[in-house]
CSV table of N, CA, C and O in Angstrom, one decimal:
chain,number,residue,atom,x,y,z
A,1,MET,N,83.6,108.7,153.5
A,1,MET,CA,83.0,110.3,152.8
A,1,MET,C,83.9,110.7,151.5
A,1,MET,O,85.1,110.4,151.6
A,2,ALA,N,83.0,110.4,150.9
A,2,ALA,CA,83.8,111.2,149.8
A,2,ALA,C,84.9,112.6,149.9
A,2,ALA,O,84.2,113.3,150.6
A,3,VAL,N,85.6,112.6,148.9
A,3,VAL,CA,86.2,113.9,149.2
A,3,VAL,C,85.4,115.1,148.5
A,3,VAL,O,84.5,114.7,147.7
A,4,ARG,N,86.0,116.4,148.8
A,4,ARG,CA,84.8,117.3,148.6
A,4,ARG,C,85.7,118.3,147.6
A,4,ARG,O,84.9,119.3,147.0
A,5,VAL,N,87.0,118.1,147.5
A,5,VAL,CA,87.3,118.8,146.4
A,5,VAL,C,88.0,118.2,144.9
A,5,VAL,O,88.3,116.6,145.1
A,6,THR,N,88.5,118.9,144.1
A,6,THR,CA,88.8,118.3,142.9
A,6,THR,C,90.2,119.0,143.1
A,6,THR,O,90.7,119.6,143.1
A,7,SER,N,91.1,117.9,141.7
A,7,SER,CA,92.7,118.3,141.5
A,7,SER,C,92.5,120.2,140.8
A,7,SER,O,93.2,120.7,141.5
A,8,ALA,N,91.3,120.1,139.9
A,8,ALA,CA,91.4,121.4,139.3
A,8,ALA,C,91.0,122.7,140.3
A,8,ALA,O,91.6,123.5,140.2
A,9,GLU,N,90.2,122.4,141.6
A,9,GLU,CA,90.2,123.6,141.9
A,9,GLU,C,91.4,123.6,143.4
A,9,GLU,O,90.9,124.9,143.5
A,10,VAL,N,92.0,122.9,143.4
A,10,VAL,CA,93.5,123.1,144.2
A,10,VAL,C,94.3,124.0,143.0
A,10,VAL,O,95.0,124.7,144.3
A,11,LEU,N,94.1,123.3,142.2
A,11,LEU,CA,95.4,124.1,141.4
A,11,LEU,C,94.8,125.6,140.8
A,11,LEU,O,96.1,126.2,140.8
A,12,GLN,N,93.5,125.6,141.1
A,12,GLN,CA,92.8,127.6,141.0
A,12,GLN,C,94.0,127.9,142.1
A,12,GLN,O,94.2,129.0,142.0
A,13,ILE,N,94.4,127.8,143.5
A,13,ILE,CA,94.9,128.4,144.0
A,13,ILE,C,96.2,128.3,144.2
A,13,ILE,O,97.3,129.1,145.0
A,14,MET,N,96.8,127.8,143.3
A,14,MET,CA,98.7,127.4,143.2
A,14,MET,C,99.0,127.9,141.6
A,14,MET,O,98.7,127.6,140.7
A,15,ASP,N,99.9,128.6,142.2
A,15,ASP,CA,101.2,129.1,140.7
A,15,ASP,C,102.0,127.7,140.7
A,15,ASP,O,102.3,127.7,141.0
A,16,ASN,N,102.2,127.3,139.1
A,16,ASN,CA,103.1,126.4,138.2
A,16,ASN,C,103.1,125.2,139.0
A,16,ASN,O,104.6,125.3,139.4
A,17,CYS,N,101.9,124.9,139.3
A,17,CYS,CA,102.4,123.4,140.0
A,17,CYS,C,102.8,122.3,139.1
A,17,CYS,O,101.8,122.4,138.2
A,18,LYS,N,103.5,121.8,139.0
A,18,LYS,CA,103.8,120.9,138.3
A,18,LYS,C,103.6,119.5,138.4
A,18,LYS,O,104.3,118.2,138.4
A,19,MET,N,103.1,118.6,139.4
A,19,MET,CA,102.5,117.6,140.0
A,19,MET,C,101.5,117.1,139.5
A,19,MET,O,100.8,117.9,138.8
A,20,SER,N,101.7,115.9,139.2
A,20,SER,CA,100.5,115.4,138.2
A,20,SER,C,99.1,115.3,138.7
A,20,SER,O,98.7,115.2,140.5
A,21,THR,N,97.9,115.3,138.4
A,21,THR,CA,96.7,115.5,138.9
A,21,THR,C,96.8,113.9,139.7
A,21,THR,O,95.6,114.0,141.0
A,22,THR,N,97.1,113.3,139.6
A,22,THR,CA,97.5,111.6,140.1
A,22,THR,C,97.7,111.9,141.2
A,22,THR,O,96.8,111.3,142.2
A,23,VAL,N,98.8,112.5,141.3
A,23,VAL,CA,99.6,112.5,142.9
A,23,VAL,C,98.6,113.9,143.6
A,23,VAL,O,98.4,113.3,144.5
A,24,ILE,N,98.6,114.5,143.1
A,24,ILE,CA,97.0,115.5,144.0
A,24,ILE,C,96.0,114.6,144.6
A,24,ILE,O,95.7,115.0,145.4
A,25,ASP,N,95.4,114.0,143.4
A,25,ASP,CA,94.1,113.0,143.7
A,25,ASP,C,95.1,112.6,145.2
A,25,ASP,O,93.8,112.3,146.3
A,26,GLY,N,95.7,111.9,145.1
A,26,GLY,CA,96.1,111.2,146.2
A,26,GLY,C,96.1,111.8,147.7
A,26,GLY,O,95.8,111.4,148.5
A,27,LEU,N,96.9,113.4,147.5
A,27,LEU,CA,97.1,114.0,148.4
A,27,LEU,C,95.6,114.6,149.5
A,27,LEU,O,95.4,114.7,150.2
A,28,ILE,N,94.6,114.5,148.4
A,28,ILE,CA,93.1,115.3,148.6
A,28,ILE,C,92.7,114.3,149.2
A,28,ILE,O,92.0,114.7,150.3
A,29,VAL,N,93.1,112.9,149.1
A,29,VAL,CA,92.5,111.9,149.8
A,29,VAL,C,92.8,111.9,151.4
A,29,VAL,O,92.2,111.8,152.1
A,30,SER,N,94.3,112.0,151.4
A,30,SER,CA,95.0,112.2,152.7
A,30,SER,C,94.1,112.9,153.2
A,30,SER,O,94.2,113.7,154.5
A,31,ALA,N,94.4,114.5,152.9
A,31,ALA,CA,93.5,115.6,153.2
A,31,ALA,C,92.3,115.4,154.3
A,31,ALA,O,91.8,116.0,155.0
A,32,ASN,N,91.5,115.0,153.5
A,32,ASN,CA,89.5,114.9,153.2
A,32,ASN,C,90.1,113.9,154.6
A,32,ASN,O,89.1,113.8,155.9
A,33,ALA,N,90.9,112.6,154.8
A,33,ALA,CA,90.7,112.0,155.8
A,33,ALA,C,91.2,112.5,157.4
A,33,ALA,O,90.3,112.2,158.0
A,34,PHE,N,92.1,113.4,157.0
A,34,PHE,CA,92.2,114.3,158.1
A,34,PHE,C,91.3,115.0,158.4
A,34,PHE,O,91.4,114.7,159.9
A,35,ILE,N,91.4,115.6,157.6
A,35,ILE,CA,90.0,116.6,158.2
A,35,ILE,C,88.4,115.9,159.0
A,35,ILE,O,88.0,116.3,159.7
A,36,ASN,N,88.3,114.5,157.9
A,36,ASN,CA,87.1,114.1,158.7
A,36,ASN,C,87.2,114.2,160.0
A,36,ASN,O,86.8,113.6,160.8
A,37,LYS,N,88.7,113.1,159.9
A,37,LYS,CA,89.1,112.8,162.0
A,37,LYS,C,88.7,114.2,162.5
A,37,LYS,O,88.4,114.2,163.8
A,38,VAL,N,89.7,115.1,162.5
A,38,VAL,CA,89.7,116.2,163.0
A,38,VAL,C,88.1,116.9,163.6
A,38,VAL,O,88.3,117.0,164.7
A,39,PHE,N,87.2,116.9,162.2
A,39,PHE,CA,86.2,117.5,162.6
A,39,PHE,C,85.1,116.7,162.4
A,39,PHE,O,84.0,116.8,162.7
A,40,GLU,N,85.5,115.7,163.2
A,40,GLU,CA,84.4,113.9,163.6
A,40,GLU,C,83.3,114.3,164.1
A,40,GLU,O,82.5,114.1,163.9
A,41,TYR,N,83.3,115.2,165.0
A,41,TYR,CA,82.4,115.4,166.3
A,41,TYR,C,82.2,117.0,166.5
A,41,TYR,O,81.1,116.9,166.9
A,42,ASP,N,82.4,117.6,165.3
A,42,ASP,CA,82.1,119.3,165.6
A,42,ASP,C,81.3,119.5,164.5
A,42,ASP,O,81.0,118.8,163.8
A,43,THR,N,80.0,119.5,164.8
A,43,THR,CA,78.8,120.3,164.0
A,43,THR,C,78.3,120.9,163.6
A,43,THR,O,77.2,121.5,162.5
A,44,ASP,N,79.4,122.2,164.0
A,44,ASP,CA,79.2,123.9,163.7
A,44,ASP,C,80.0,124.0,162.4
A,44,ASP,O,79.6,124.7,161.6
A,45,MET,N,80.8,122.7,161.7
A,45,MET,CA,81.8,123.3,160.5
A,45,MET,C,80.8,122.9,159.5
A,45,MET,O,80.2,122.3,159.8
A,46,THR,N,80.4,124.1,158.4
A,46,THR,CA,79.6,124.0,157.4
A,46,THR,C,80.3,122.8,156.0
A,46,THR,O,81.9,123.1,155.8
A,47,GLU,N,79.7,122.6,155.5
A,47,GLU,CA,80.8,121.6,153.8
A,47,GLU,C,81.3,122.9,153.7
A,47,GLU,O,82.5,121.9,152.7
A,48,THR,N,80.6,124.0,153.2
A,48,THR,CA,81.6,124.7,152.2
A,48,THR,C,82.9,125.1,153.2
A,48,THR,O,83.9,125.2,152.4
A,49,ILE,N,82.8,125.4,154.2
A,49,ILE,CA,84.1,125.6,154.9
A,49,ILE,C,84.7,124.8,155.0
A,49,ILE,O,86.1,124.6,154.7
A,50,LEU,N,84.3,123.3,155.0
A,50,LEU,CA,84.8,121.8,155.1
A,50,LEU,C,86.0,121.9,154.0
A,50,LEU,O,87.0,121.1,153.7
A,51,LYS,N,85.2,122.0,152.8
A,51,LYS,CA,85.3,122.3,151.3
A,51,LYS,C,86.9,122.6,151.5
A,51,LYS,O,87.7,122.4,150.8
A,52,GLU,N,86.5,124.1,152.1
A,52,GLU,CA,88.3,125.0,151.7
A,52,GLU,C,89.0,124.7,152.2
A,52,GLU,O,90.0,124.5,151.8
A,53,ILE,N,89.0,123.9,153.4
A,53,ILE,CA,89.8,123.8,154.3
A,53,ILE,C,90.5,122.4,153.4
A,53,ILE,O,91.5,122.5,153.8
A,54,GLU,N,89.9,121.5,153.0
A,54,GLU,CA,90.6,120.2,152.2
A,54,GLU,C,91.4,120.9,151.1
A,54,GLU,O,92.8,120.9,150.9
A,55,ARG,N,90.6,122.2,150.4
A,55,ARG,CA,91.6,122.7,149.5
A,55,ARG,C,93.1,123.3,149.7
A,55,ARG,O,93.6,122.7,149.3
A,56,TRP,N,92.7,124.1,150.3
A,56,TRP,CA,93.9,124.9,151.3
A,56,TRP,C,95.3,123.7,152.1
A,56,TRP,O,96.2,123.7,152.0
A,57,LEU,N,94.5,122.6,152.4
A,57,LEU,CA,95.3,121.7,153.8
A,57,LEU,C,96.0,120.8,152.2
A,57,LEU,O,97.1,120.5,152.3
A,58,THR,N,95.5,120.3,151.1
A,58,THR,CA,96.0,119.8,150.2
A,58,THR,C,97.1,120.8,149.4
A,58,THR,O,98.1,119.7,148.9
A,59,ALA,N,96.7,122.2,148.9
A,59,ALA,CA,97.9,122.7,148.6
A,59,ALA,C,99.1,122.6,150.1
A,59,ALA,O,99.9,123.0,149.5
A,60,HIS,N,98.7,122.8,150.6
A,60,HIS,CA,99.9,122.8,151.7
A,60,HIS,C,100.4,121.3,151.8
A,60,HIS,O,102.3,121.7,151.8
A,61,MET,N,100.2,120.3,151.9
A,61,MET,CA,100.6,119.2,151.5
A,61,MET,C,101.6,119.4,150.1
A,61,MET,O,102.8,119.0,150.1
A,62,ILE,N,101.2,119.6,148.9
A,62,ILE,CA,101.5,120.0,147.8
A,62,ILE,C,102.8,120.6,147.9
A,62,ILE,O,104.3,120.8,147.7
A,63,ALA,N,103.3,121.8,148.6
A,63,ALA,CA,103.9,123.0,148.7
A,63,ALA,C,105.2,122.2,150.0
A,63,ALA,O,106.2,122.9,149.9
A,64,CYS,N,104.8,121.3,150.6
A,64,CYS,CA,105.4,120.6,151.4
A,64,CYS,C,106.7,119.7,150.7
A,64,CYS,O,107.4,119.3,151.5
A,65,THR,N,106.0,119.5,149.5
A,65,THR,CA,107.3,118.8,148.7
A,65,THR,C,108.5,118.7,147.7
A,65,THR,O,108.2,120.4,147.7
A,66,ASP,N,109.1,117.9,147.4
A,66,ASP,CA,110.4,118.7,146.7
A,66,ASP,C,109.7,119.2,145.2
A,66,ASP,O,110.3,119.9,144.6
A,67,ILE,N,108.2,118.7,144.9
A,67,ILE,CA,107.7,119.3,143.6
A,67,ILE,C,107.4,120.7,143.3
A,67,ILE,O,107.9,121.1,142.7
A,68,HIS,N,106.9,121.1,144.5
A,68,HIS,CA,106.6,122.5,144.4
A,68,HIS,C,106.6,123.4,145.8
A,68,HIS,O,105.8,123.3,146.7
A,69,ARG,N,108.0,123.5,145.7
A,69,ARG,CA,108.2,124.3,147.3
A,69,ARG,C,107.6,126.0,146.7
A,69,ARG,O,108.2,126.4,145.3
A,70,VAL,N,107.4,126.6,147.6
A,70,VAL,CA,107.2,128.3,147.4
A,70,VAL,C,108.6,129.4,147.5
A,70,VAL,O,109.2,128.8,148.5
A,71,ALA,N,108.9,129.9,146.6
A,71,ALA,CA,110.2,130.4,146.8
A,71,ALA,C,109.9,132.0,147.6
A,71,ALA,O,108.9,132.8,147.6
A,72,SER,N,110.4,132.1,148.5
A,72,SER,CA,110.4,133.4,149.4
A,72,SER,C,111.0,134.8,148.5
A,72,SER,O,111.3,135.5,149.1
A,73,LYS,N,112.7,134.0,148.2
A,73,LYS,CA,113.4,135.0,147.4
A,73,LYS,C,113.9,134.4,146.5
A,73,LYS,O,114.9,133.2,146.5
A,74,GLU,N,114.5,135.0,145.6
A,74,GLU,CA,115.0,134.5,144.0
A,74,GLU,C,116.1,135.8,143.8
A,74,GLU,O,115.8,136.9,144.1
A,75,ARG,N,117.0,134.9,143.1
A,75,ARG,CA,118.2,135.8,142.6
A,75,ARG,C,118.8,135.2,141.3
A,75,ARG,O,119.0,134.2,141.2
A,76,LEU,N,118.7,135.9,140.2
A,76,LEU,CA,119.1,135.7,138.9
A,76,LEU,C,120.7,135.8,138.7
A,76,LEU,O,121.2,134.5,138.4
A,77,GLY,N,121.1,136.9,139.3
A,77,GLY,CA,123.2,136.7,139.4
A,77,GLY,C,123.5,135.6,140.3
A,77,GLY,O,123.4,135.9,141.5
A,78,ASP,N,124.3,134.9,139.8
A,78,ASP,CA,124.6,133.5,140.9
A,78,ASP,C,124.0,132.6,141.5
A,78,ASP,O,124.0,132.0,142.2
A,79,ALA,N,122.5,133.1,140.6
A,79,ALA,CA,121.5,132.0,140.9
A,79,ALA,C,120.6,131.5,142.1
A,79,ALA,O,121.5,130.6,142.9
A,80,GLU,N,120.7,132.1,142.9
A,80,GLU,CA,120.3,131.8,144.4
A,80,GLU,C,118.8,132.0,144.6
A,80,GLU,O,117.8,132.9,144.4
A,81,VAL,N,118.1,130.9,145.3
A,81,VAL,CA,116.4,130.4,145.2
A,81,VAL,C,116.9,130.1,147.0
A,81,VAL,O,117.2,129.2,147.4
A,82,SER,N,115.6,130.9,147.4
A,82,SER,CA,115.2,130.3,149.1
A,82,SER,C,113.7,130.0,149.1
A,82,SER,O,113.3,130.6,148.5
A,83,TYR,N,113.8,129.4,149.8
A,83,TYR,CA,112.5,129.0,150.0
A,83,TYR,C,111.8,129.3,151.2
A,83,TYR,O,112.3,129.5,152.1
A,84,THR,N,110.3,129.4,151.0
A,84,THR,CA,109.0,129.5,152.6
A,84,THR,C,109.4,127.7,153.4
A,84,THR,O,109.6,126.9,152.9
A,85,GLY,N,109.3,128.2,154.6
A,85,GLY,CA,109.0,126.8,155.2
A,85,GLY,C,110.1,127.0,156.3
A,85,GLY,O,111.1,126.9,155.8
A,86,GLU,N,109.9,125.7,156.9
A,86,GLU,CA,111.0,125.1,158.3
A,86,GLU,C,110.4,124.3,158.3
A,86,GLU,O,109.2,124.1,159.1
A,87,TRP,N,111.1,123.3,158.4
A,87,TRP,CA,110.9,121.9,158.8
A,87,TRP,C,110.1,122.1,160.5
A,87,TRP,O,110.6,122.7,161.2
A,88,GLY,N,109.4,121.3,160.8
A,88,GLY,CA,108.7,121.7,162.3
A,88,GLY,C,107.5,122.7,162.5
A,88,GLY,O,107.2,122.8,163.8
A,89,LYS,N,107.5,123.5,161.8
A,89,LYS,CA,106.5,124.3,161.9
A,89,LYS,C,104.8,124.3,161.4
A,89,LYS,O,103.9,125.4,161.3
A,90,MET,N,104.9,122.8,160.9
A,90,MET,CA,103.6,122.0,160.9
A,90,MET,C,102.9,123.1,159.9
A,90,MET,O,103.4,123.4,158.5
A,91,LEU,N,102.1,124.0,160.0
A,91,LEU,CA,100.9,124.5,159.2
A,91,LEU,C,101.4,126.4,159.2
A,91,LEU,O,101.0,126.7,157.6
A,92,ASP,N,102.0,126.4,160.0
A,92,ASP,CA,102.8,127.9,159.5
A,92,ASP,C,103.8,127.6,158.6
A,92,ASP,O,104.8,128.9,158.2
A,93,SER,N,104.4,126.8,157.9
A,93,SER,CA,105.6,126.4,157.3
A,93,SER,C,105.2,126.5,155.6
A,93,SER,O,106.1,127.2,154.7
A,94,THR,N,104.0,126.6,155.8
A,94,THR,CA,103.8,127.7,154.0
A,94,THR,C,102.3,128.7,154.3
A,94,THR,O,101.6,128.3,154.8
A,95,PRO,N,102.2,129.2,153.5
A,95,PRO,CA,101.1,130.3,153.0
A,95,PRO,C,99.6,129.2,153.0
A,95,PRO,O,98.7,130.0,153.3
A,96,TYR,N,99.8,128.1,152.5
A,96,TYR,CA,98.6,127.7,152.3
A,96,TYR,C,98.2,127.1,153.5
A,96,TYR,O,96.9,127.1,154.2
A,97,GLY,N,99.0,126.6,154.6
A,97,GLY,CA,98.9,126.4,155.8
A,97,GLY,C,98.3,127.0,156.5
A,97,GLY,O,97.9,126.6,157.4
A,98,GLN,N,99.1,128.7,156.4
A,98,GLN,CA,98.7,129.6,157.5
A,98,GLN,C,96.7,129.8,157.0
A,98,GLN,O,96.0,130.6,158.2
A,99,MET,N,96.8,129.6,155.7
A,99,MET,CA,95.4,129.8,155.4
A,99,MET,C,94.5,128.8,156.0
A,99,MET,O,93.0,128.9,156.3
A,100,VAL,N,95.1,127.8,156.1
A,100,VAL,CA,93.7,127.0,156.9
A,100,VAL,C,93.9,127.2,158.1
A,100,VAL,O,92.4,126.4,158.5
A,101,LYS,N,94.9,127.5,158.7
A,101,LYS,CA,94.7,127.7,159.9
A,101,LYS,C,93.1,129.1,159.9
A,101,LYS,O,93.1,129.1,161.3
A,102,THR,N,93.8,130.3,159.3
A,102,THR,CA,92.8,130.9,159.2
A,102,THR,C,91.2,130.6,158.8
A,102,THR,O,90.4,130.7,159.5
A,103,LEU,N,90.9,129.6,158.2
A,103,LEU,CA,89.7,129.0,157.8
A,103,LEU,C,89.1,128.6,158.7
A,103,LEU,O,88.1,128.1,159.2
A,104,ASP,N,89.7,127.5,159.7
A,104,ASP,CA,89.3,127.0,160.8
A,104,ASP,C,89.0,127.8,162.0
A,104,ASP,O,90.1,128.1,162.9
A,105,VAL,N,87.8,128.2,162.0
A,105,VAL,CA,87.6,129.2,163.1
A,105,VAL,C,87.5,128.3,165.0
A,105,VAL,O,87.4,128.9,165.8
A,106,THR,N,87.4,127.1,164.7
A,106,THR,CA,87.8,126.0,165.9
A,106,THR,C,89.0,126.1,166.4
A,106,THR,O,89.0,126.0,167.8
A,107,GLY,N,89.9,126.2,165.7
A,107,GLY,CA,91.4,126.1,166.3
A,107,GLY,C,91.6,124.5,166.3
A,107,GLY,O,92.7,124.7,166.7
A,108,LEU,N,90.9,123.5,165.9
A,108,LEU,CA,91.1,122.5,166.2
A,108,LEU,C,92.3,122.0,165.2
A,108,LEU,O,93.0,121.1,165.5
A,109,LEU,N,92.6,122.6,164.0
A,109,LEU,CA,93.7,122.5,163.1
A,109,LEU,C,94.8,122.7,163.8
A,109,LEU,O,96.6,122.3,163.6
A,110,ALA,N,94.7,123.6,164.1
A,110,ALA,CA,96.5,124.4,164.5
A,110,ALA,C,96.9,123.6,165.9
A,110,ALA,O,97.7,123.6,166.5
A,111,ARG,N,95.8,123.2,166.7
A,111,ARG,CA,96.4,121.9,167.8
A,111,ARG,C,96.4,121.0,167.5
A,111,ARG,O,96.9,120.1,168.0
A,112,ALA,N,95.9,119.9,166.4
A,112,ALA,CA,96.1,118.6,165.4
A,112,ALA,C,97.8,118.4,165.7
A,112,ALA,O,98.4,119.3,165.4
A,113,GLY,N,97.8,117.1,166.2
A,113,GLY,CA,99.1,116.5,166.5
A,113,GLY,C,100.2,117.3,167.6
A,113,GLY,O,101.4,116.8,167.7
A,114,LYS,N,99.7,118.0,168.7
A,114,LYS,CA,100.5,118.5,169.7
A,114,LYS,C,99.8,117.9,171.0
A,114,LYS,O,98.7,117.4,171.0
A,115,ARG,N,100.8,117.6,171.7
A,115,ARG,CA,100.7,117.1,173.1
A,115,ARG,C,100.1,117.8,174.0
A,115,ARG,O,100.6,118.8,173.9
A,116,ALA,N,99.1,117.4,174.6
A,116,ALA,CA,98.4,117.9,176.0
A,116,ALA,C,99.7,117.7,176.8
A,116,ALA,O,100.1,116.8,176.9
A,117,ALA,N,99.7,119.2,177.8
A,117,ALA,CA,100.5,119.0,178.4
A,117,ALA,C,100.3,118.8,179.8
A,117,ALA,O,98.9,118.7,180.4
A,118,THR,N,101.0,117.7,180.5
A,118,THR,CA,100.2,117.5,182.2
A,118,THR,C,101.3,117.8,183.5
A,118,THR,O,102.0,117.4,183.2
A,119,MET,N,100.4,118.4,184.2
A,119,MET,CA,101.3,118.5,185.3
A,119,MET,C,101.3,118.0,186.3
A,119,MET,O,99.7,117.3,186.5
A,120,PHE,N,101.8,117.6,187.5
A,120,PHE,CA,101.2,116.6,188.4
A,120,PHE,C,102.0,117.6,189.6
A,120,PHE,O,103.5,118.3,189.3
A,121,ALA,N,101.5,117.4,190.6
A,121,ALA,CA,101.9,118.1,191.9
A,121,ALA,C,102.9,117.2,193.2
A,121,ALA,O,102.5,116.3,193.0
A,122,VAL,N,104.3,117.3,192.9
A,122,VAL,CA,104.8,116.6,193.6
A,122,VAL,C,104.5,116.6,195.3
A,122,VAL,O,105.0,117.9,195.7
A,123,PRO,N,104.0,116.0,196.2
A,123,PRO,CA,103.7,116.5,197.6
A,123,PRO,C,105.0,116.7,198.3
A,123,PRO,O,106.7,116.2,198.0
A,124,ARG,N,104.8,117.6,199.0
A,124,ARG,CA,106.2,118.0,199.7
A,124,ARG,C,106.6,116.9,201.4
A,124,ARG,O,105.2,116.6,201.5
A,125,SER,N,107.6,116.4,201.2
A,125,SER,CA,107.7,115.8,202.2
A,125,SER,C,108.5,116.6,203.3
A,125,SER,O,109.9,117.1,202.9
A,126,GLU,N,108.7,116.0,204.6
A,126,GLU,CA,110.0,116.2,205.5
A,126,GLU,C,110.7,115.8,206.0
A,126,GLU,O,110.5,114.0,206.2
A,127,TYR,N,111.8,115.7,206.0
A,127,TYR,CA,112.7,114.2,206.6
A,127,TYR,C,113.6,114.6,207.7
A,127,TYR,O,113.9,116.1,208.3
């Protein structure tokens, strides 16, 4: 399936992104492939919502790179910068990823990549 968004549409929701449109286009392809797989059997999601999820997911991918990280704290004297995000937090690591989860009313993206828990009952034996 063709991608739903353009690099210009992704850049509309990002401040000061210095990434080239060629690299952004590659991330759009990745976001598109992931979204298509996650929602492969979901017939309730509209193309409008899928397009917005693709746009915000691409922005999340950009924000996860060294080129465009989102500052959470800045200071000028003695130059200190802190960035949002924590490795291993997945979509929760950026404001863009949090918006992806908000747009996904099915919850499929929040669960993507997580393993299902399996429980086994151990039979009790008498010795």
